[in-house]
Amino acid sequence: MVYGGKPSTGCHLCRKRKIKCDEKHPGCRNCATYGQPCPGYRSDGIFRNETNKVQQLVKKTSSSRPSGKRSSSHELSARSGHQQSPLSLYRISDSTWEEKAICYFFDQYTICDTTGGVGHLGFVPSLYAACRDQNAINPASSSLRLAVDATALMALSNRVKVPGILMQARNRFGLALQRLQDALDQPVEAVKDETFATLVILSLFEDISGDRLGLTSSHTAGFEALTKLRGESQLGHARGLDMFKFAYVHMQVEFLLLRGKSTLDADWVVEWLNSADPLQGLMILASKTAQLLAEPWSASASLESIGVTQLATWIESCRALDAELVEWSQGLPDIWLPLETRSYTGEDVLTYREMIIAIIWAHFRAIRILVYLTMVDLFRVLSSIVNSPGIHREASQYERDGLRVSLDLISDTCRSVPFCFGEIDLLGNPIPPSAEGTTRVRAFWVYSMLWPLWHLVSCGLAPPEQTQMIRGMMARTGSELGIKLAIMLARYDGQGAMPSIPEMYSFEESVGLPVM
C-alpha cells in the first residue's frame, strides 16, 4: 500500500454526492439539510493498493542498477511513502443535478446567524428537509418543497448549461404557485411558517430568474397580506422574526425606492421591533421614513397648492427623521462601525467585520439620501411660493449641504464595494478568485446590495466614474453568480421598461463550470 496524497476530508455522504462539505463536527451542514445522520469523516491519510506498481518499479530499478547493489528499505520507503495502517480507497458516485442544485442554493442563499444574531433564512434547510422527509402532502409543506426545488434549479440553471434543468425549474415553480394558492385558501394553512417561507422563496425565484415586470415585485402585496394575517405572533419566535425581516425589507425597499405607500401599520412595527438591535432599529426608521415621505410623494404633482404650513411641517419632520438616522449611526457598537483602510491597490476603502454589516450600512445610506432629496424638493417648492430672502437663503444653503452629505454617503458606499463584492478582505488584502475563477462572495450578499446600489446610480447624484463602476460590478457579479436581476438593474436607468436578459450560458465554460 502507498500513500495517495492528501484527499478530500469531507464526510462520506458529501463525497458520495460530490458536493462541498463544511466538515463541521459532530455533523456537517449538508447532512443536516438532507435530514440524514452524518456518516463521519475519514482520516487525512488514504491508501490504495499499488503493490503491482511497486513491484514493477523495484524490478525496473533493480535491472538498471549494477549487479550486487540493492535498494535499501529506507530508500524504498521514502520512494513509495509506505505506511503501516492501510485504508481502502473510498469510491464515490455522482449525485443528481437536483441534489447539487439544492446544496448550491442553501450554500449561497441561506446564512446562519452572524454578528449580532443577524442571519438570513438559516432555518430553511431544516424546514425543507422536514417537509421532504415526512412526505407531507398538506398545501403549505408541499408548496415550500416545490418552491425550494424550483428556485434551486433556477439558480443552478443560470450557472451551468444542463439540458432540462430550466424546464424543471419552471415546471416546479408553476406547481408551487398552485399549492401556495391552495394553502392561502385554507385559514389554518395560510398562517403556517411553510406558507410564508414559500412566498419568500418565490420572491427569490423572481429575481434570480429575472421575471420582474418592471421594478415592482409581484409578491409585495402577498407579503403585506400574510404579514397582517399572521399578526404579532410571528415575531415571537426566531423563525417567524427571520421571515418577517426578509419580507419587511423587501416591502420597504420597494415602497421607498419606487415611492409607493405601505398599508401596514407603522406604529405596530415600531411597537414590536427592538430598537436596541441595530438591524431592527434601522427597520423602525425605514418604516417611519416610508410613512413620512408617502404624503409629500403622493402630492408631488400639486405641492404648490399644499400650503406653506404643511410644507414647513414636512420639512421639520424630515429634519427630525434625519437626526434620528444620524443618532442610529452614532449609537452603534464598535463591532458595527466601518473600518477605514488602504487596499492593496492603494485606494482608500471601507471594510467591515461582517458582510451583513456592510449591507445594513448601504441601506442606511440609501435611506438618508432619500430623506435629503425629499427635503431639497420641499425647500424648492417653499422658496418658489414664499417671497422671502431668508427662506431663499435657507433653501440654497440646505441644498448645498444636502448635496455634500449625499455625495459623501455615495462615496462611502462606493468605497465599500470592493469588500462587499469579495475583492478584498478586512485588511484590504486581495482575495483570490475561486477555483472556478469567480469571486468568493455568497450570492445572497450581492443580492442584498442590489437595491441600495441601484438607488445610487439612479438618483442622479453619483459622478460618472462611480456610476460606471457600480454598474460594471453589478453586471459582472450578477453574471458570475447567476442573478439576472443584477444584470437588469445594471442596465436600467429607471425610465421605461426593464431590459430583458438572455440566457446566461455564455460564461460557464470560461469559469470552468461543468457542462453537460
Short mmCIF file of C-alpha atoms in Angstrom, two decimals:
data_model
loop_
_atom_site.label_atom_id
_atom_site.label_comp_id
_atom_site.label_asym_id
_atom_site.label_seq_id
_atom_site.Cartn_x
_atom_site.Cartn_y
_atom_site.Cartn_z
CA MET A 1 0.00 0.00 0.00
CA VAL A 2 1.23 3.52 -0.76
CA TYR A 3 0.22 6.95 0.35
CA GLY A 4 -2.17 8.52 -2.15
CA GLY A 5 -1.71 12.16 -1.19
CA LYS A 6 -3.97 14.37 0.94
CA PRO A 7 -7.55 13.65 -0.15
CA SER A 8 -10.80 15.46 0.42
CA THR A 9 -11.60 15.23 4.12
CA GLY A 10 -15.33 15.81 3.73
CA CYS A 11 -17.82 13.38 5.19
CA HIS A 12 -18.60 10.20 3.29
CA LEU A 13 -22.05 11.36 2.18
CA CYS A 14 -20.81 14.69 0.78
CA ARG A 15 -18.02 12.92 -1.10
CA LYS A 16 -20.52 10.45 -2.46
CA ARG A 17 -22.62 13.34 -3.76
CA LYS A 18 -19.53 15.26 -4.93
CA ILE A 19 -20.52 18.40 -3.07
CA LYS A 20 -18.51 20.69 -0.83
CA CYS A 21 -18.56 19.72 2.85
CA ASP A 22 -18.06 22.26 5.65
CA GLU A 23 -16.50 19.45 7.77
CA LYS A 24 -18.16 20.65 10.97
CA HIS A 25 -18.44 18.36 13.98
CA PRO A 26 -20.26 16.31 15.03
CA GLY A 27 -22.01 16.50 11.65
CA CYS A 28 -21.82 18.69 8.56
CA ARG A 29 -24.47 21.17 7.41
CA ASN A 30 -25.32 19.30 4.19
CA CYS A 31 -26.31 16.18 6.12
CA ALA A 32 -28.44 18.31 8.42
CA THR A 33 -30.04 19.85 5.33
CA TYR A 34 -30.91 16.41 3.99
CA GLY A 35 -32.11 15.30 7.41
CA GLN A 36 -29.60 12.44 7.43
CA PRO A 37 -27.15 11.42 10.17
CA CYS A 38 -23.66 12.47 9.16
CA PRO A 39 -21.64 9.28 8.48
CA GLY A 40 -18.41 10.85 9.70
CA TYR A 41 -15.03 11.64 8.22
CA ARG A 42 -12.04 9.68 7.10
CA SER A 43 -8.54 10.37 8.33
CA ASP A 44 -6.13 12.61 6.46
CA GLY A 45 -4.15 9.68 5.11
CA ILE A 46 -5.59 7.49 2.38
CA PHE A 47 -4.00 4.46 0.82
CA ARG A 48 -4.59 2.46 -2.28
CA ASN A 49 -3.30 -0.88 -3.42
CA GLU A 50 -0.24 -0.12 -5.54
CA THR A 51 1.57 -3.43 -4.92
CA ASN A 52 1.86 -4.29 -8.61
CA LYS A 53 3.22 -0.85 -9.47
CA VAL A 54 5.77 -1.04 -6.66
CA GLN A 55 6.88 -4.50 -7.76
CA GLN A 56 7.33 -3.29 -11.33
CA LEU A 57 9.22 -0.24 -10.08
CA VAL A 58 11.53 -2.42 -7.99
CA LYS A 59 12.21 -4.74 -10.92
CA LYS A 60 12.90 -1.81 -13.21
CA THR A 61 15.19 -0.16 -10.67
CA SER A 62 17.00 -3.40 -9.91
CA SER A 63 17.60 -4.12 -13.58
CA SER A 64 19.08 -0.66 -14.09
CA ARG A 65 21.47 -0.92 -11.13
CA PRO A 66 24.92 -2.52 -11.25
CA SER A 67 24.91 -6.10 -10.02
CA GLY A 68 25.48 -6.53 -6.31
CA LYS A 69 23.72 -3.26 -5.38
CA ARG A 70 20.23 -3.28 -3.93
CA SER A 71 17.92 -0.56 -2.83
CA SER A 72 17.75 -0.15 0.90
CA SER A 73 14.46 -0.49 2.72
CA HIS A 74 14.77 3.17 3.66
CA GLU A 75 15.06 4.20 0.02
CA LEU A 76 12.03 2.15 -0.98
CA SER A 77 10.01 3.50 1.92
CA ALA A 78 10.92 7.06 1.01
CA ARG A 79 10.08 6.45 -2.62
CA SER A 80 6.76 4.71 -2.00
CA GLY A 81 5.55 6.63 1.05
CA HIS A 82 4.69 3.34 2.65
CA GLN A 83 2.60 3.41 5.82
CA GLN A 84 1.61 0.75 8.28
CA SER A 85 -2.15 1.40 8.56
CA PRO A 86 -3.68 0.76 5.15
CA LEU A 87 -7.16 2.03 4.27
CA SER A 88 -9.07 1.02 1.18
CA LEU A 89 -9.94 3.80 -1.27
CA TYR A 90 -13.46 5.13 -0.65
CA ARG A 91 -15.19 5.03 -4.01
CA ILE A 92 -17.61 7.88 -4.71
CA SER A 93 -20.52 8.09 -7.10
CA ASP A 94 -22.07 11.17 -8.68
CA SER A 95 -25.06 13.00 -7.25
CA THR A 96 -28.06 14.19 -9.22
CA TRP A 97 -28.34 17.74 -10.56
CA GLU A 98 -31.33 18.23 -8.26
CA GLU A 99 -29.18 17.44 -5.23
CA LYS A 100 -26.41 19.72 -6.47
CA ALA A 101 -28.94 22.49 -7.03
CA ILE A 102 -30.36 22.22 -3.51
CA CYS A 103 -26.93 22.29 -1.90
CA TYR A 104 -25.82 25.20 -4.08
CA PHE A 105 -28.94 27.19 -3.23
CA PHE A 106 -28.70 26.59 0.51
CA ASP A 107 -25.00 27.42 0.50
CA GLN A 108 -25.49 30.65 -1.45
CA TYR A 109 -28.79 32.00 -0.12
CA THR A 110 -29.19 30.81 3.48
CA ILE A 111 -26.97 32.31 6.14
CA CYS A 112 -26.82 31.22 9.77
CA ASP A 113 -26.69 33.85 12.50
CA THR A 114 -23.57 36.00 12.35
CA THR A 115 -22.65 39.19 14.19
CA GLY A 116 -25.41 40.34 16.49
CA GLY A 117 -27.57 37.34 15.64
CA VAL A 118 -28.20 38.54 12.09
CA GLY A 119 -28.71 35.75 9.58
CA HIS A 120 -30.81 35.08 6.52
CA LEU A 121 -33.28 32.22 6.19
CA GLY A 122 -30.98 29.92 8.13
CA PHE A 123 -33.98 27.82 9.14
CA VAL A 124 -35.00 26.97 5.55
CA PRO A 125 -32.74 23.90 5.09
CA SER A 126 -34.13 22.10 8.14
CA LEU A 127 -37.71 23.15 7.34
CA TYR A 128 -37.30 21.91 3.77
CA ALA A 129 -35.80 18.62 4.96
CA ALA A 130 -38.73 18.10 7.32
CA CYS A 131 -41.24 18.74 4.54
CA ARG A 132 -39.43 16.34 2.22
CA ASP A 133 -38.61 13.51 4.59
CA GLN A 134 -42.06 13.46 6.17
CA ASN A 135 -43.50 13.34 2.66
CA ALA A 136 -46.02 15.93 3.80
CA ILE A 137 -48.93 16.38 1.41
CA ASN A 138 -50.58 19.40 3.04
CA PRO A 139 -50.54 22.50 0.81
CA ALA A 140 -48.16 24.56 2.96
CA SER A 141 -45.44 21.90 3.16
CA SER A 142 -45.69 20.76 -0.44
CA SER A 143 -45.66 24.35 -1.73
CA LEU A 144 -42.44 25.06 0.20
CA ARG A 145 -40.78 21.90 -1.08
CA LEU A 146 -41.69 22.75 -4.67
CA ALA A 147 -40.66 26.41 -4.27
CA VAL A 148 -37.22 25.48 -2.94
CA ASP A 149 -36.74 22.89 -5.70
CA ALA A 150 -37.76 25.41 -8.37
CA THR A 151 -35.56 28.22 -7.06
CA ALA A 152 -32.56 25.94 -6.55
CA LEU A 153 -32.84 24.58 -10.09
CA MET A 154 -33.25 28.09 -11.49
CA ALA A 155 -30.17 29.30 -9.61
CA LEU A 156 -28.13 26.39 -10.95
CA SER A 157 -29.51 26.76 -14.49
CA ASN A 158 -28.07 30.28 -14.55
CA ARG A 159 -24.64 28.85 -13.75
CA VAL A 160 -24.41 25.74 -15.92
CA LYS A 161 -25.90 24.61 -19.20
CA VAL A 162 -27.61 21.35 -18.35
CA PRO A 163 -30.44 20.15 -20.60
CA GLY A 164 -33.80 20.15 -18.90
CA ILE A 165 -32.92 21.99 -15.69
CA LEU A 166 -34.56 25.26 -16.70
CA MET A 167 -37.71 23.45 -17.79
CA GLN A 168 -37.81 21.55 -14.49
CA ALA A 169 -37.42 24.83 -12.60
CA ARG A 170 -40.31 26.45 -14.47
CA ASN A 171 -42.50 23.40 -14.05
CA ARG A 172 -41.97 23.21 -10.30
CA PHE A 173 -42.47 26.95 -10.00
CA GLY A 174 -45.91 26.57 -11.54
CA LEU A 175 -46.75 23.69 -9.22
CA ALA A 176 -45.53 25.70 -6.23
CA LEU A 177 -47.85 28.57 -7.16
CA GLN A 178 -50.78 26.17 -7.37
CA ARG A 179 -50.05 24.64 -3.98
CA LEU A 180 -49.47 28.09 -2.48
CA GLN A 181 -52.91 29.17 -3.66
CA ASP A 182 -54.36 26.02 -2.07
CA ALA A 183 -52.64 26.93 1.20
CA LEU A 184 -53.89 30.52 1.10
CA ASP A 185 -57.45 29.30 0.59
CA GLN A 186 -57.34 27.42 3.91
CA PRO A 187 -57.09 29.62 7.04
CA VAL A 188 -55.13 27.03 9.02
CA GLU A 189 -52.59 26.53 6.23
CA ALA A 190 -52.32 30.23 5.35
CA VAL A 191 -50.74 31.24 8.67
CA LYS A 192 -48.16 28.44 8.74
CA ASP A 193 -44.47 29.24 8.55
CA GLU A 194 -44.19 26.99 5.49
CA THR A 195 -46.66 29.19 3.59
CA PHE A 196 -44.82 32.41 4.40
CA ALA A 197 -41.48 30.76 3.63
CA THR A 198 -42.86 29.69 0.24
CA LEU A 199 -43.63 33.30 -0.61
CA VAL A 200 -40.12 34.32 0.48
CA ILE A 201 -38.51 31.66 -1.72
CA LEU A 202 -40.72 32.50 -4.71
CA SER A 203 -39.68 36.16 -4.45
CA LEU A 204 -36.07 34.97 -4.75
CA PHE A 205 -37.06 32.88 -7.79
CA GLU A 206 -38.49 36.01 -9.41
CA ASP A 207 -35.23 37.92 -9.01
CA ILE A 208 -32.86 35.06 -9.83
CA SER A 209 -34.81 34.28 -13.00
CA GLY A 210 -35.26 37.94 -13.98
CA ASP A 211 -39.05 37.62 -14.14
CA ARG A 212 -39.89 41.01 -12.64
CA LEU A 213 -42.22 43.12 -14.72
CA GLY A 214 -40.51 46.44 -14.22
CA LEU A 215 -39.23 47.33 -10.78
CA THR A 216 -42.30 46.13 -8.90
CA SER A 217 -42.28 42.65 -7.38
CA SER A 218 -45.36 40.51 -7.91
CA HIS A 219 -45.07 39.25 -4.32
CA THR A 220 -45.15 42.54 -2.38
CA ALA A 221 -48.93 42.50 -1.98
CA GLY A 222 -48.72 38.91 -0.78
CA PHE A 223 -46.12 39.85 1.83
CA GLU A 224 -48.36 42.62 3.13
CA ALA A 225 -51.43 40.38 3.30
CA LEU A 226 -49.66 37.50 5.06
CA THR A 227 -47.85 39.81 7.47
CA LYS A 228 -51.19 41.25 8.56
CA LEU A 229 -52.80 37.81 8.73
CA ARG A 230 -50.03 36.33 10.87
CA GLY A 231 -50.07 39.31 13.22
CA GLU A 232 -47.86 39.85 16.23
CA SER A 233 -47.39 36.15 16.94
CA GLN A 234 -44.92 35.83 14.05
CA LEU A 235 -42.40 37.97 15.95
CA GLY A 236 -42.45 35.72 19.00
CA HIS A 237 -40.07 33.08 17.64
CA ALA A 238 -36.80 33.15 15.70
CA ARG A 239 -38.14 31.61 12.50
CA GLY A 240 -41.08 34.00 12.27
CA LEU A 241 -38.89 37.02 13.02
CA ASP A 242 -36.36 35.95 10.38
CA MET A 243 -39.05 35.68 7.70
CA PHE A 244 -40.63 38.96 8.80
CA LYS A 245 -37.27 40.74 8.45
CA PHE A 246 -36.83 39.47 4.90
CA ALA A 247 -40.39 40.35 3.88
CA TYR A 248 -40.34 43.74 5.58
CA VAL A 249 -37.05 44.79 3.99
CA HIS A 250 -38.42 43.57 0.64
CA MET A 251 -41.53 45.72 1.07
CA GLN A 252 -39.79 48.83 2.41
CA VAL A 253 -37.18 48.82 -0.36
CA GLU A 254 -39.96 48.82 -2.94
CA PHE A 255 -42.03 51.48 -1.16
CA LEU A 256 -39.06 53.80 -0.65
CA LEU A 257 -37.25 53.45 -3.96
CA LEU A 258 -40.42 53.36 -6.07
CA ARG A 259 -42.23 55.95 -3.94
CA GLY A 260 -45.11 53.67 -3.08
CA LYS A 261 -47.25 53.54 0.03
CA SER A 262 -47.47 50.71 2.53
CA THR A 263 -50.75 49.62 4.04
CA LEU A 264 -49.04 48.15 7.10
CA ASP A 265 -49.50 49.93 10.40
CA ALA A 266 -46.14 51.58 11.06
CA ASP A 267 -46.97 52.05 14.75
CA TRP A 268 -47.40 48.28 15.09
CA VAL A 269 -43.96 47.71 13.61
CA VAL A 270 -42.35 50.29 15.89
CA GLU A 271 -44.03 48.79 18.94
CA TRP A 272 -42.96 45.19 18.37
CA LEU A 273 -39.45 45.58 16.98
CA ASN A 274 -36.47 46.04 19.28
CA SER A 275 -34.91 49.45 18.68
CA ALA A 276 -31.77 48.41 20.60
CA ASP A 277 -30.98 45.84 17.90
CA PRO A 278 -29.11 47.64 15.06
CA LEU A 279 -30.98 45.94 12.22
CA GLN A 280 -34.40 46.21 13.84
CA GLY A 281 -33.64 49.80 14.80
CA LEU A 282 -32.98 50.65 11.16
CA MET A 283 -36.15 48.79 10.15
CA ILE A 284 -38.09 51.06 12.51
CA LEU A 285 -36.51 54.15 10.96
CA ALA A 286 -37.23 52.83 7.46
CA SER A 287 -40.86 52.39 8.46
CA LYS A 288 -41.01 55.97 9.74
CA THR A 289 -39.35 57.18 6.55
CA ALA A 290 -41.85 55.42 4.31
CA GLN A 291 -44.75 56.75 6.37
CA LEU A 292 -43.43 60.32 6.40
CA LEU A 293 -42.37 60.57 2.76
CA ALA A 294 -45.55 58.96 1.42
CA GLU A 295 -47.51 62.19 2.00
CA PRO A 296 -45.35 64.63 0.00
CA TRP A 297 -44.72 61.98 -2.65
CA SER A 298 -48.44 61.44 -3.16
CA ALA A 299 -48.90 65.21 -3.56
CA SER A 300 -45.80 65.77 -5.71
CA ALA A 301 -47.84 66.88 -8.71
CA SER A 302 -49.51 69.67 -6.74
CA LEU A 303 -47.09 70.63 -3.97
CA GLU A 304 -47.51 74.31 -4.79
CA SER A 305 -51.13 74.12 -3.66
CA ILE A 306 -50.38 72.34 -0.38
CA GLY A 307 -49.74 75.46 1.62
CA VAL A 308 -46.78 76.96 3.45
CA THR A 309 -47.69 75.49 6.84
CA GLN A 310 -47.85 71.91 5.58
CA LEU A 311 -44.62 72.29 3.61
CA ALA A 312 -42.83 73.65 6.67
CA THR A 313 -44.21 70.80 8.78
CA TRP A 314 -42.93 68.20 6.33
CA ILE A 315 -39.51 69.85 6.23
CA GLU A 316 -39.21 69.85 10.02
CA SER A 317 -40.34 66.22 10.16
CA CYS A 318 -37.66 65.29 7.62
CA ARG A 319 -35.04 67.12 9.67
CA ALA A 320 -36.09 65.27 12.81
CA LEU A 321 -36.01 61.96 10.95
CA ASP A 322 -32.53 62.66 9.60
CA ALA A 323 -31.39 63.44 13.15
CA GLU A 324 -32.71 60.02 14.22
CA LEU A 325 -30.80 58.36 11.40
CA VAL A 326 -27.60 60.11 12.47
CA GLU A 327 -28.25 59.06 16.05
CA TRP A 328 -28.66 55.45 14.90
CA SER A 329 -25.26 55.50 13.18
CA GLN A 330 -23.55 57.14 16.16
CA GLY A 331 -25.05 54.74 18.68
CA LEU A 332 -23.81 51.52 17.07
CA PRO A 333 -21.41 49.26 18.97
CA ASP A 334 -17.81 49.33 17.78
CA ILE A 335 -18.13 45.99 16.00
CA TRP A 336 -20.71 47.54 13.65
CA LEU A 337 -18.58 50.52 12.61
CA PRO A 338 -16.87 50.66 9.18
CA LEU A 339 -13.09 50.31 9.14
CA GLU A 340 -11.06 52.73 7.04
CA THR A 341 -8.09 51.06 5.42
CA ARG A 342 -5.98 51.15 2.29
CA SER A 343 -6.36 48.33 -0.19
CA TYR A 344 -3.56 46.55 -2.00
CA THR A 345 -4.24 48.85 -4.99
CA GLY A 346 -3.52 51.94 -2.88
CA GLU A 347 -7.16 53.06 -2.72
CA ASP A 348 -8.84 54.19 0.49
CA VAL A 349 -11.62 51.69 1.16
CA LEU A 350 -14.13 50.77 3.84
CA THR A 351 -14.27 47.25 5.22
CA TYR A 352 -16.44 45.61 7.85
CA ARG A 353 -16.18 42.81 10.37
CA GLU A 354 -19.13 41.01 8.77
CA MET A 355 -20.65 41.26 5.31
CA ILE A 356 -24.16 41.74 6.71
CA ILE A 357 -22.96 44.89 8.49
CA ALA A 358 -21.77 46.36 5.19
CA ILE A 359 -25.17 45.66 3.63
CA ILE A 360 -27.06 47.29 6.50
CA TRP A 361 -24.86 50.37 6.18
CA ALA A 362 -25.60 50.51 2.43
CA HIS A 363 -29.34 50.55 3.16
CA PHE A 364 -28.84 53.22 5.83
CA ARG A 365 -27.05 55.49 3.36
CA ALA A 366 -29.76 54.99 0.74
CA ILE A 367 -32.44 55.99 3.26
CA ARG A 368 -30.57 59.16 4.27
CA ILE A 369 -30.14 60.18 0.64
CA LEU A 370 -33.88 59.70 0.07
CA VAL A 371 -34.67 61.95 3.02
CA TYR A 372 -32.27 64.62 1.77
CA LEU A 373 -33.64 64.57 -1.76
CA THR A 374 -37.18 64.91 -0.43
CA MET A 375 -36.21 67.87 1.78
CA VAL A 376 -34.48 69.59 -1.14
CA ASP A 377 -37.64 69.23 -3.24
CA LEU A 378 -39.78 70.62 -0.42
CA PHE A 379 -37.43 73.56 0.11
CA ARG A 380 -37.51 74.38 -3.60
CA VAL A 381 -41.30 74.44 -3.62
CA LEU A 382 -41.40 76.51 -0.44
CA SER A 383 -38.95 79.09 -1.80
CA SER A 384 -40.93 79.32 -5.05
CA ILE A 385 -44.18 80.26 -3.31
CA VAL A 386 -42.76 82.38 -0.46
CA ASN A 387 -41.03 85.59 -1.49
CA SER A 388 -38.67 85.71 1.46
CA PRO A 389 -34.90 86.26 1.21
CA GLY A 390 -34.46 84.28 4.43
CA ILE A 391 -36.32 81.26 3.03
CA HIS A 392 -34.34 81.50 -0.21
CA ARG A 393 -31.01 81.59 1.65
CA GLU A 394 -32.02 78.67 3.85
CA ALA A 395 -33.18 76.65 0.84
CA SER A 396 -29.93 77.34 -1.05
CA GLN A 397 -27.81 76.50 1.98
CA TYR A 398 -29.68 73.29 2.64
CA GLU A 399 -29.42 72.24 -1.00
CA ARG A 400 -25.64 72.72 -0.88
CA ASP A 401 -25.34 70.89 2.44
CA GLY A 402 -27.64 68.11 1.27
CA LEU A 403 -25.64 67.62 -1.92
CA ARG A 404 -22.37 67.48 0.03
CA VAL A 405 -23.70 64.94 2.53
CA SER A 406 -25.29 62.84 -0.22
CA LEU A 407 -22.04 62.75 -2.20
CA ASP A 408 -20.19 61.68 0.95
CA LEU A 409 -22.72 58.88 1.51
CA ILE A 410 -22.38 57.76 -2.11
CA SER A 411 -18.60 57.84 -1.82
CA ASP A 412 -18.70 55.70 1.35
CA THR A 413 -20.85 53.11 -0.40
CA CYS A 414 -18.52 53.05 -3.41
CA ARG A 415 -15.53 52.64 -1.09
CA SER A 416 -17.33 49.63 0.41
CA VAL A 417 -17.94 47.91 -2.93
CA PRO A 418 -14.57 46.06 -3.18
CA PHE A 419 -15.22 44.46 0.21
CA CYS A 420 -18.91 43.75 -0.42
CA PHE A 421 -18.22 42.06 -3.75
CA GLY A 422 -15.44 39.84 -2.45
CA GLU A 423 -12.40 41.57 -3.95
CA ILE A 424 -10.64 42.42 -0.67
CA ASP A 425 -10.66 41.17 2.90
CA LEU A 426 -10.99 43.04 6.18
CA LEU A 427 -7.43 44.39 5.92
CA GLY A 428 -7.66 45.38 2.26
CA ASN A 429 -5.69 42.40 1.00
CA PRO A 430 -6.75 40.80 -2.30
CA ILE A 431 -8.96 37.72 -2.14
CA PRO A 432 -8.00 35.28 -4.90
CA PRO A 433 -10.85 34.02 -7.08
CA SER A 434 -12.34 30.60 -6.52
CA ALA A 435 -11.22 27.52 -8.41
CA GLU A 436 -13.90 28.32 -11.00
CA GLY A 437 -12.49 31.82 -11.48
CA THR A 438 -15.41 33.61 -9.79
CA THR A 439 -15.42 35.99 -6.84
CA ARG A 440 -15.53 34.50 -3.37
CA VAL A 441 -18.76 36.04 -2.19
CA ARG A 442 -22.09 34.42 -1.49
CA ALA A 443 -24.90 35.19 -3.88
CA PHE A 444 -27.14 36.49 -1.09
CA TRP A 445 -24.68 39.25 -0.19
CA VAL A 446 -24.63 40.51 -3.78
CA TYR A 447 -28.42 40.17 -3.99
CA SER A 448 -28.83 42.26 -0.82
CA MET A 449 -26.65 45.06 -2.21
CA LEU A 450 -28.53 45.46 -5.49
CA TRP A 451 -31.25 47.93 -4.50
CA PRO A 452 -29.07 50.35 -2.47
CA LEU A 453 -26.56 50.41 -5.32
CA TRP A 454 -29.23 50.88 -7.97
CA HIS A 455 -30.62 53.82 -5.99
CA LEU A 456 -27.19 55.46 -6.02
CA VAL A 457 -26.84 55.24 -9.79
CA SER A 458 -30.47 56.21 -10.49
CA CYS A 459 -30.77 59.20 -8.14
CA GLY A 460 -28.63 61.29 -10.50
CA LEU A 461 -26.08 62.44 -7.91
CA ALA A 462 -23.25 59.92 -8.37
CA PRO A 463 -20.34 61.08 -10.58
CA PRO A 464 -20.00 59.24 -13.92
CA GLU A 465 -16.96 57.21 -12.84
CA GLN A 466 -18.73 55.94 -9.73
CA THR A 467 -21.87 55.17 -11.71
CA GLN A 468 -19.86 53.20 -14.26
CA MET A 469 -18.01 51.30 -11.54
CA ILE A 470 -21.23 50.29 -9.77
CA ARG A 471 -23.00 49.23 -12.96
CA GLY A 472 -20.00 47.20 -14.07
CA MET A 473 -19.67 45.45 -10.72
CA MET A 474 -23.39 44.59 -10.62
CA ALA A 475 -23.32 43.19 -14.15
CA ARG A 476 -20.16 41.13 -13.63
CA THR A 477 -21.05 39.55 -10.31
CA GLY A 478 -24.65 39.08 -11.42
CA SER A 479 -23.36 37.04 -14.35
CA GLU A 480 -20.93 35.05 -12.24
CA LEU A 481 -23.50 34.22 -9.56
CA GLY A 482 -26.49 33.78 -11.85
CA ILE A 483 -28.65 36.66 -10.53
CA LYS A 484 -30.45 38.10 -13.53
CA LEU A 485 -31.92 40.99 -11.53
CA ALA A 486 -28.38 42.31 -11.02
CA ILE A 487 -27.78 42.50 -14.77
CA MET A 488 -31.19 44.06 -15.38
CA LEU A 489 -30.64 46.78 -12.77
CA ALA A 490 -27.12 47.43 -14.06
CA ARG A 491 -28.63 48.28 -17.44
CA TYR A 492 -31.70 50.14 -16.18
CA ASP A 493 -31.85 53.89 -15.56
CA GLY A 494 -35.35 53.93 -14.09
CA GLN A 495 -37.05 55.05 -17.29
CA GLY A 496 -39.28 52.87 -19.47
CA ALA A 497 -39.36 49.08 -19.44
CA MET A 498 -36.75 46.93 -17.74
CA PRO A 499 -34.27 45.38 -20.22
CA SER A 500 -34.65 41.69 -20.98
CA ILE A 501 -31.80 39.32 -20.21
CA PRO A 502 -30.72 36.46 -22.50
CA GLU A 503 -29.96 33.01 -21.14
CA MET A 504 -26.79 33.12 -19.06
CA TYR A 505 -24.80 30.30 -20.61
CA SER A 506 -22.04 32.33 -22.21
CA PHE A 507 -19.72 32.29 -19.24
CA GLU A 508 -19.84 28.83 -17.66
CA GLU A 509 -17.07 27.45 -19.85
CA SER A 510 -14.79 30.40 -19.13
CA VAL A 511 -15.09 29.86 -15.39
CA GLY A 512 -14.64 26.10 -15.59
CA LEU A 513 -18.12 25.03 -14.55
CA PRO A 514 -19.27 21.57 -15.64
CA VAL A 515 -21.27 21.44 -18.83
CA MET A 516 -23.39 18.51 -19.93
#
